[in-house]
Amino acid sequence: MAPSVAIAITLHPSHPIMTGLLEWFDQNARPLPWRVQKVTPWESLLAEIILQQTRMETGLPYWERIRKAYPTPAALAADTEENLLLLWQGCGYYARARNLYKLAICLEGADLPHSYDALLQLPGIGPYTAAAIASMAFGEAVACVDGNVRRVISRLRAEHLTESELQHEATALLNHQRPGDWNQAMMEIGSLVCTPRKPNCSHCPLQSKCNAATSSNPEQWPLKRSTKQVHVNATVLVVSGKGGFLLEARQGRTLGGLWGLPYAEGEVEITNLLRGRDASQIGQVKHDFTHKRFNITVYKSKSNSDDILRQPDSVPLATLDRKILNLHKEYQSEQS
Ligand code: SF4
């Protein structure tokens, strides 16, 4: 579909919407670590990847920990994926960590490339991340569109826009003198002022140019994305002994690369999981991923001589498995 006609905003960098937003940003931006100290492009990339799908308060300690452990892509490439996952455990969306490791290997000791086009070729780097790094770390005039920018632009236009229309609008608005700051300002105004619920229009530097601000309900833009969850019933078996727990290497996109307790979905698989074990049920655990809600029945059993046991702290484990181990610990202490 051809991009729609842009809003009536001139692209001159001294236009009030441009200067107004940047002035607001200069005075109101949160003092995030990469704004109050000099960071390398690699550290910016780590922040972008971690914070894209993890809340700021949760993600910041991960960023600190991972950038200290791996100050360059070469340092990460020299280590193992499993050690990166050990540092990443609890942060979720583990495909990000696996792709980050692939990216470090793919650079073969070199630093990050400087252009949007070259960044986009790297594993795990999509248009948003490439634009964020190219503009913030290297000053290239490319516009970022994330969820915040989507919301701000949709409300400025008071329209439900397609992805290509949003990218077109973001590019048209971009300040070419300070593209990195402009992109951050758009995201910051979306985080702090033009929030999903109750946008604070009376304190917004974009108010005079915003079509939604004159409507009775600015929240109606943009269209909500469907977050329908699939419900999954599964069983997990906690096999324990003196050496620790029976843990398996997980496969698949969601938790691949991590270790976890023996797990099964489906009648036949669950029967196979429990076969030959003197297993007893100890409780239920619920756990949400973005599109899946797991209802897990937890069994416990003592290990036998064939089981290879590991200490949970020696391998990267998902939050779900830690939750189940906590349930098991509580159950054991209640019984003793
Ligand atoms: Fe969002 Fe209101 Fe600002 Fe428009 S005026 S961008 S709706 S906060």
Tab-separated table of C-alpha atoms and ligand atoms in Angstrom:
chain	number	residue	atom	x	y	z
A	1	MET	CA	0.000	0.000	0.000
A	2	ALA	CA	1.315	3.480	-0.830
A	3	PRO	CA	2.152	5.595	2.225
A	4	SER	CA	-0.597	8.010	3.180
A	5	VAL	CA	-0.198	11.775	3.027
A	6	ALA	CA	1.996	13.005	5.879
A	7	ILE	CA	0.621	15.213	8.623
A	8	ALA	CA	0.961	18.927	8.074
A	9	ILE	CA	4.396	19.201	9.627
A	10	THR	CA	7.272	20.909	7.913
A	11	LEU	CA	10.577	19.041	8.085
A	12	HIS	CA	12.653	22.101	8.844
A	13	PRO	CA	14.670	21.395	12.027
A	14	SER	CA	13.665	24.699	13.616
A	15	HIS	CA	9.929	23.910	13.309
A	16	PRO	CA	8.250	24.129	16.743
A	17	ILE	CA	7.347	20.435	16.839
A	18	MET	CA	10.998	19.567	16.247
A	19	THR	CA	12.518	22.045	18.683
A	20	GLY	CA	9.684	21.626	21.180
A	21	LEU	CA	10.185	17.897	21.479
A	22	LEU	CA	13.987	18.112	21.658
A	23	GLU	CA	13.801	20.872	24.266
A	24	TRP	CA	11.410	18.749	26.268
A	25	PHE	CA	13.786	15.786	25.920
A	26	ASP	CA	16.822	17.838	26.982
A	27	GLN	CA	15.010	18.879	30.146
A	28	ASN	CA	13.012	15.758	30.991
A	29	ALA	CA	14.872	12.686	29.723
A	30	ARG	CA	15.373	10.089	32.420
A	31	PRO	CA	19.035	9.865	33.518
A	32	LEU	CA	19.508	6.363	32.131
A	33	PRO	CA	23.067	5.018	32.450
A	34	TRP	CA	23.850	5.429	28.723
A	35	ARG	CA	22.651	9.048	28.837
A	36	VAL	CA	24.822	10.130	31.767
A	37	GLN	CA	28.014	8.300	30.789
A	38	LYS	CA	29.756	7.524	27.537
A	39	VAL	CA	28.957	4.042	26.296
A	40	THR	CA	30.257	2.148	23.289
A	41	PRO	CA	28.026	1.194	20.334
A	42	TRP	CA	28.241	-2.411	21.570
A	43	GLU	CA	26.944	-1.398	25.013
A	44	SER	CA	24.122	0.545	23.304
A	45	LEU	CA	23.255	-2.568	21.339
A	46	LEU	CA	23.152	-4.663	24.523
A	47	ALA	CA	20.777	-2.119	26.074
A	48	GLU	CA	18.512	-2.077	23.023
A	49	ILE	CA	18.293	-5.853	22.834
A	50	ILE	CA	17.684	-6.313	26.557
A	51	LEU	CA	15.184	-3.478	26.972
A	52	GLN	CA	13.107	-4.164	23.880
A	53	GLN	CA	11.172	-6.924	25.614
A	54	THR	CA	12.079	-6.422	29.268
A	55	ARG	CA	10.948	-3.646	31.602
A	56	MET	CA	13.534	-0.986	32.426
A	57	GLU	CA	13.811	-1.802	36.166
A	58	THR	CA	14.257	-5.510	35.426
A	59	GLY	CA	16.535	-5.060	32.410
A	60	LEU	CA	19.082	-2.571	33.812
A	61	PRO	CA	20.874	-5.038	36.143
A	62	TYR	CA	21.121	-7.489	33.211
A	63	TRP	CA	22.642	-4.787	31.021
A	64	GLU	CA	25.225	-3.932	33.719
A	65	ARG	CA	26.100	-7.563	34.275
A	66	ILE	CA	26.387	-8.517	30.606
A	67	ARG	CA	28.357	-5.473	29.480
A	68	LYS	CA	30.849	-6.034	32.321
A	69	ALA	CA	31.257	-9.701	31.428
A	70	TYR	CA	31.495	-8.976	27.689
A	71	PRO	CA	32.848	-5.468	27.025
A	72	THR	CA	33.260	-6.218	23.301
A	73	PRO	CA	31.682	-8.599	20.758
A	74	ALA	CA	35.035	-10.426	20.649
A	75	ALA	CA	34.863	-11.063	24.417
A	76	LEU	CA	31.449	-12.659	23.992
A	77	ALA	CA	32.558	-14.707	20.977
A	78	ALA	CA	35.449	-16.076	23.058
A	79	ASP	CA	33.033	-17.478	25.661
A	80	THR	CA	30.248	-20.065	25.365
A	81	GLU	CA	26.560	-19.516	24.621
A	82	GLU	CA	25.752	-21.375	27.837
A	83	ASN	CA	27.714	-18.877	29.935
A	84	LEU	CA	25.830	-15.999	28.287
A	85	LEU	CA	22.547	-17.793	29.056
A	86	LEU	CA	23.653	-18.182	32.692
A	87	LEU	CA	23.904	-14.391	32.921
A	88	TRP	CA	20.650	-13.957	30.978
A	89	GLN	CA	18.534	-16.380	33.013
A	90	GLY	CA	15.396	-14.746	34.393
A	91	CYS	CA	15.416	-12.015	31.709
A	92	GLY	CA	13.169	-14.046	29.366
A	93	TYR	CA	12.937	-14.164	25.547
A	94	TYR	CA	16.041	-16.330	25.339
A	95	ALA	CA	16.144	-16.221	21.528
A	96	ARG	CA	17.607	-12.732	22.039
A	97	ALA	CA	20.595	-14.167	23.921
A	98	ARG	CA	21.132	-16.925	21.370
A	99	ASN	CA	21.019	-14.389	18.526
A	100	LEU	CA	23.364	-12.054	20.385
A	101	TYR	CA	25.859	-14.878	20.662
A	102	LYS	CA	25.494	-15.654	16.935
A	103	LEU	CA	26.014	-11.974	16.163
A	104	ALA	CA	29.249	-11.867	18.195
A	105	ILE	CA	30.572	-14.971	16.415
A	106	CYS	CA	29.572	-13.567	13.022
A	107	LEU	CA	31.599	-10.365	13.619
A	108	GLU	CA	34.800	-12.467	13.849
A	109	GLY	CA	36.555	-10.117	16.245
A	110	ALA	CA	35.488	-6.908	14.467
A	111	ASP	CA	33.483	-4.088	16.025
A	112	LEU	CA	29.877	-3.379	15.064
A	113	PRO	CA	29.433	-1.953	11.561
A	114	HIS	CA	28.380	1.717	11.461
A	115	SER	CA	25.539	1.832	8.935
A	116	TYR	CA	21.862	0.892	9.178
A	117	ASP	CA	22.131	-1.391	6.143
A	118	ALA	CA	25.145	-3.300	7.484
A	119	LEU	CA	23.653	-3.620	10.995
A	120	LEU	CA	20.464	-5.045	9.498
A	121	GLN	CA	22.461	-7.969	8.063
A	122	LEU	CA	23.492	-9.201	11.527
A	123	PRO	CA	21.681	-12.076	13.306
A	124	GLY	CA	18.802	-10.929	15.514
A	125	ILE	CA	18.930	-7.299	14.324
A	126	GLY	CA	15.645	-6.006	12.896
A	127	PRO	CA	14.786	-2.578	11.471
A	128	TYR	CA	14.116	-1.041	14.887
A	129	THR	CA	17.425	-2.099	16.463
A	130	ALA	CA	19.450	-1.242	13.347
A	131	ALA	CA	17.885	2.247	13.262
A	132	ALA	CA	18.406	2.762	17.008
A	133	ILE	CA	22.118	1.892	16.880
A	134	ALA	CA	22.806	3.631	13.549
A	135	SER	CA	21.186	6.872	14.774
A	136	MET	CA	22.242	6.902	18.441
A	137	ALA	CA	25.753	5.487	18.172
A	138	PHE	CA	26.733	6.647	14.676
A	139	GLY	CA	24.484	9.677	13.944
A	140	GLU	CA	22.842	8.217	10.824
A	141	ALA	CA	19.505	9.871	9.955
A	142	VAL	CA	17.202	6.857	10.209
A	143	ALA	CA	13.951	6.765	12.171
A	144	CYS	CA	13.071	4.162	14.818
A	145	VAL	CA	9.558	2.791	15.153
A	146	ASP	CA	8.883	0.888	18.356
A	147	GLY	CA	5.646	0.573	20.348
A	148	ASN	CA	6.045	4.047	21.862
A	149	VAL	CA	6.665	5.757	18.517
A	150	ARG	CA	3.755	3.834	17.018
A	151	ARG	CA	1.462	5.184	19.719
A	152	VAL	CA	2.699	8.797	19.480
A	153	ILE	CA	2.466	8.978	15.677
A	154	SER	CA	-0.924	7.231	15.554
A	155	ARG	CA	-2.258	9.829	17.983
A	156	LEU	CA	-0.629	12.774	16.199
A	157	ARG	CA	-2.463	11.599	13.103
A	158	ALA	CA	-5.521	10.267	14.972
A	159	GLU	CA	-5.499	7.332	12.571
A	160	HIS	CA	-4.838	3.608	12.610
A	161	LEU	CA	-1.728	3.336	10.444
A	162	THR	CA	-0.026	0.386	8.779
A	163	GLU	CA	3.583	-0.451	9.616
A	164	SER	CA	4.830	1.137	6.381
A	165	GLU	CA	2.766	4.275	7.004
A	166	LEU	CA	4.228	4.528	10.496
A	167	GLN	CA	7.770	4.180	9.158
A	168	HIS	CA	7.024	6.811	6.521
A	169	GLU	CA	5.689	9.252	9.133
A	170	ALA	CA	8.588	8.626	11.517
A	171	THR	CA	11.052	9.283	8.682
A	172	ALA	CA	9.240	12.470	7.681
A	173	LEU	CA	9.386	13.785	11.252
A	174	LEU	CA	13.019	12.866	11.934
A	175	ASN	CA	15.359	15.657	12.988
A	176	HIS	CA	18.454	15.254	10.794
A	177	GLN	CA	20.682	17.358	13.036
A	178	ARG	CA	20.143	15.144	16.087
A	179	PRO	CA	18.644	11.880	14.793
A	180	GLY	CA	19.695	9.780	17.803
A	181	ASP	CA	18.282	12.270	20.300
A	182	TRP	CA	15.147	12.681	18.216
A	183	ASN	CA	14.492	8.949	18.178
A	184	GLN	CA	15.056	8.759	21.920
A	185	ALA	CA	12.792	11.796	22.435
A	186	MET	CA	9.945	10.164	20.496
A	187	MET	CA	10.293	6.997	22.552
A	188	GLU	CA	10.637	8.938	25.806
A	189	ILE	CA	7.515	11.008	25.211
A	190	GLY	CA	5.666	7.758	24.516
A	191	SER	CA	6.987	6.240	27.763
A	192	LEU	CA	6.428	9.208	30.042
A	193	VAL	CA	3.644	11.397	28.576
A	194	CYS	CA	1.780	9.750	25.699
A	195	THR	CA	1.212	6.599	27.720
A	196	PRO	CA	-1.134	3.779	26.626
A	197	ARG	CA	-3.661	4.858	29.263
A	198	LYS	CA	-4.361	8.435	30.371
A	199	PRO	CA	-1.946	10.333	28.103
A	200	ASN	CA	-0.947	13.612	29.730
A	201	CYS	CA	-1.870	15.897	26.812
A	202	SER	CA	-1.819	19.100	28.851
A	203	HIS	CA	1.913	18.564	29.544
A	204	CYS	CA	2.844	17.328	26.083
A	205	PRO	CA	5.092	19.443	23.839
A	206	LEU	CA	3.301	17.980	20.794
A	207	GLN	CA	-0.191	18.994	21.899
A	208	SER	CA	-0.665	21.888	19.465
A	209	LYS	CA	0.096	19.566	16.521
A	210	CYS	CA	-1.795	16.530	17.777
A	211	ASN	CA	-5.131	15.519	16.294
A	212	ALA	CA	-5.904	13.050	19.085
A	213	ALA	CA	-5.471	15.760	21.737
A	214	THR	CA	-8.686	17.411	20.551
A	215	SER	CA	-10.655	14.158	20.692
A	216	SER	CA	-12.522	12.971	23.783
A	217	ASN	CA	-10.541	9.735	23.839
A	218	PRO	CA	-6.916	9.841	22.575
A	219	GLU	CA	-6.487	6.285	23.901
A	220	GLN	CA	-8.448	4.882	20.967
A	221	TRP	CA	-5.259	5.114	18.842
A	222	PRO	CA	-3.451	2.955	17.934
A	223	LEU	CA	-5.481	-0.241	17.503
A	224	LYS	CA	-4.728	-2.732	20.253
A	225	ARG	CA	-2.746	-5.730	19.078
A	226	SER	CA	-4.267	-9.087	19.852
A	227	THR	CA	-2.510	-10.837	22.734
A	228	LYS	CA	-4.662	-13.936	22.813
A	229	GLN	CA	-3.014	-16.602	24.939
A	230	VAL	CA	-3.108	-20.310	24.192
A	231	HIS	CA	-3.624	-22.457	27.288
A	232	VAL	CA	-1.242	-25.403	27.619
A	233	ASN	CA	-1.568	-28.219	30.153
A	234	ALA	CA	1.717	-29.936	30.903
A	235	THR	CA	3.442	-32.103	33.490
A	236	VAL	CA	6.886	-31.671	35.026
A	237	LEU	CA	8.743	-34.297	37.014
A	238	VAL	CA	11.195	-33.179	39.702
A	239	VAL	CA	13.725	-35.989	40.129
A	240	SER	CA	16.101	-35.276	42.990
A	241	GLY	CA	18.927	-36.952	44.832
A	242	LYS	CA	22.190	-36.171	46.611
A	243	GLY	CA	23.844	-34.795	43.468
A	244	GLY	CA	21.048	-32.321	42.685
A	245	PHE	CA	18.264	-32.645	40.114
A	246	LEU	CA	17.689	-34.397	36.828
A	247	LEU	CA	17.893	-31.600	34.231
A	248	GLU	CA	17.590	-31.756	30.449
A	249	ALA	CA	18.836	-29.461	27.706
A	250	ARG	CA	15.763	-27.684	26.338
A	251	GLN	CA	15.071	-27.412	22.621
A	252	GLY	CA	12.916	-24.991	20.661
A	253	ARG	CA	12.606	-21.283	20.109
A	254	THR	CA	11.262	-20.205	23.494
A	255	LEU	CA	13.613	-21.944	25.899
A	256	GLY	CA	16.228	-23.563	23.608
A	257	GLY	CA	19.755	-23.328	25.022
A	258	LEU	CA	18.489	-23.443	28.614
A	259	TRP	CA	18.237	-26.441	30.904
A	260	GLY	CA	15.049	-27.560	32.585
A	261	LEU	CA	13.222	-30.244	34.539
A	262	PRO	CA	11.789	-33.214	32.576
A	263	TYR	CA	8.632	-31.936	30.916
A	264	ALA	CA	5.796	-33.385	28.807
A	265	GLU	CA	2.590	-32.276	27.085
A	266	GLY	CA	-0.048	-34.745	25.871
A	267	GLU	CA	-1.368	-37.957	27.391
A	268	VAL	CA	1.131	-40.394	25.843
A	269	GLU	CA	4.147	-38.175	26.542
A	270	ILE	CA	3.067	-37.657	30.160
A	271	THR	CA	2.632	-41.411	30.666
A	272	ASN	CA	6.141	-41.934	29.248
A	273	LEU	CA	7.549	-39.208	31.497
A	274	LEU	CA	6.244	-40.894	34.652
A	275	ARG	CA	6.802	-44.521	33.575
A	276	GLY	CA	9.094	-46.488	35.893
A	277	ARG	CA	9.120	-43.743	38.518
A	278	ASP	CA	7.541	-43.858	41.947
A	279	ALA	CA	6.153	-40.385	41.373
A	280	SER	CA	3.733	-38.410	43.531
A	281	GLN	CA	1.946	-35.181	42.713
A	282	ILE	CA	3.064	-32.179	44.785
A	283	GLY	CA	1.178	-29.243	43.272
A	284	GLN	CA	0.384	-26.980	40.344
A	285	VAL	CA	2.271	-24.061	38.821
A	286	LYS	CA	0.916	-21.440	36.425
A	287	HIS	CA	3.287	-19.522	34.186
A	288	ASP	CA	2.660	-16.969	31.434
A	289	PHE	CA	4.655	-16.393	28.306
A	290	THR	CA	3.436	-13.701	25.892
A	291	HIS	CA	1.199	-16.007	23.869
A	292	LYS	CA	0.981	-19.051	26.132
A	293	ARG	CA	-0.370	-19.740	29.586
A	294	PHE	CA	1.020	-22.924	31.123
A	295	ASN	CA	-0.873	-24.925	33.762
A	296	ILE	CA	1.712	-27.359	35.024
A	297	THR	CA	1.111	-30.352	37.242
A	298	VAL	CA	4.249	-31.082	39.224
A	299	TYR	CA	5.327	-34.549	40.347
A	300	LYS	CA	8.337	-35.537	42.384
A	301	SER	CA	10.356	-38.701	42.448
A	302	LYS	CA	13.657	-39.928	43.895
A	303	SER	CA	16.529	-40.404	41.474
A	304	ASN	CA	17.778	-43.812	40.418
A	305	SER	CA	21.313	-44.915	39.610
A	306	ASP	CA	20.949	-44.080	35.875
A	307	ASP	CA	20.051	-40.438	36.459
A	308	ILE	CA	22.740	-37.816	35.908
A	309	LEU	CA	22.049	-35.116	38.467
A	310	ARG	CA	23.129	-31.482	38.306
A	311	GLN	CA	23.017	-28.527	40.656
A	312	PRO	CA	20.502	-25.959	39.335
A	313	ASP	CA	23.003	-23.103	39.756
A	314	SER	CA	25.511	-24.780	37.448
A	315	VAL	CA	23.375	-24.378	34.300
A	316	PRO	CA	21.105	-21.658	32.845
A	317	LEU	CA	17.512	-22.291	33.968
A	318	ALA	CA	14.299	-20.543	32.939
A	319	THR	CA	12.185	-18.722	35.531
A	320	LEU	CA	9.509	-21.395	35.047
A	321	ASP	CA	11.888	-24.133	36.259
A	322	ARG	CA	13.038	-22.012	39.209
A	323	LYS	CA	9.376	-21.570	40.180
A	324	ILE	CA	8.883	-25.353	40.109
A	325	LEU	CA	12.045	-25.938	42.147
A	326	ASN	CA	10.746	-23.463	44.739
A	327	LEU	CA	7.461	-25.350	44.927
A	328	HIS	CA	9.430	-28.569	45.424
A	329	LYS	CA	11.547	-26.966	48.180
A	330	GLU	CA	8.439	-25.699	49.996
A	331	TYR	CA	6.826	-29.114	49.708
A	332	GLN	CA	9.932	-30.849	51.127
A	333	SER	CA	10.156	-28.466	54.065
A	334	GLU	CA	6.436	-28.931	54.837
A	335	GLN	CA	6.948	-32.711	54.891
A	336	SER	CA	10.034	-32.664	57.132
B	1	SF4	FE1	-0.121	11.897	23.013
B	1	SF4	FE2	-1.716	13.790	24.005
B	1	SF4	FE3	0.799	14.351	23.285
B	1	SF4	FE4	-1.046	13.830	21.461
B	1	SF4	S1	-0.996	15.560	22.873
B	1	SF4	S2	1.028	13.042	21.490
B	1	SF4	S3	-2.265	12.244	22.497
B	1	SF4	S4	0.151	13.005	24.971
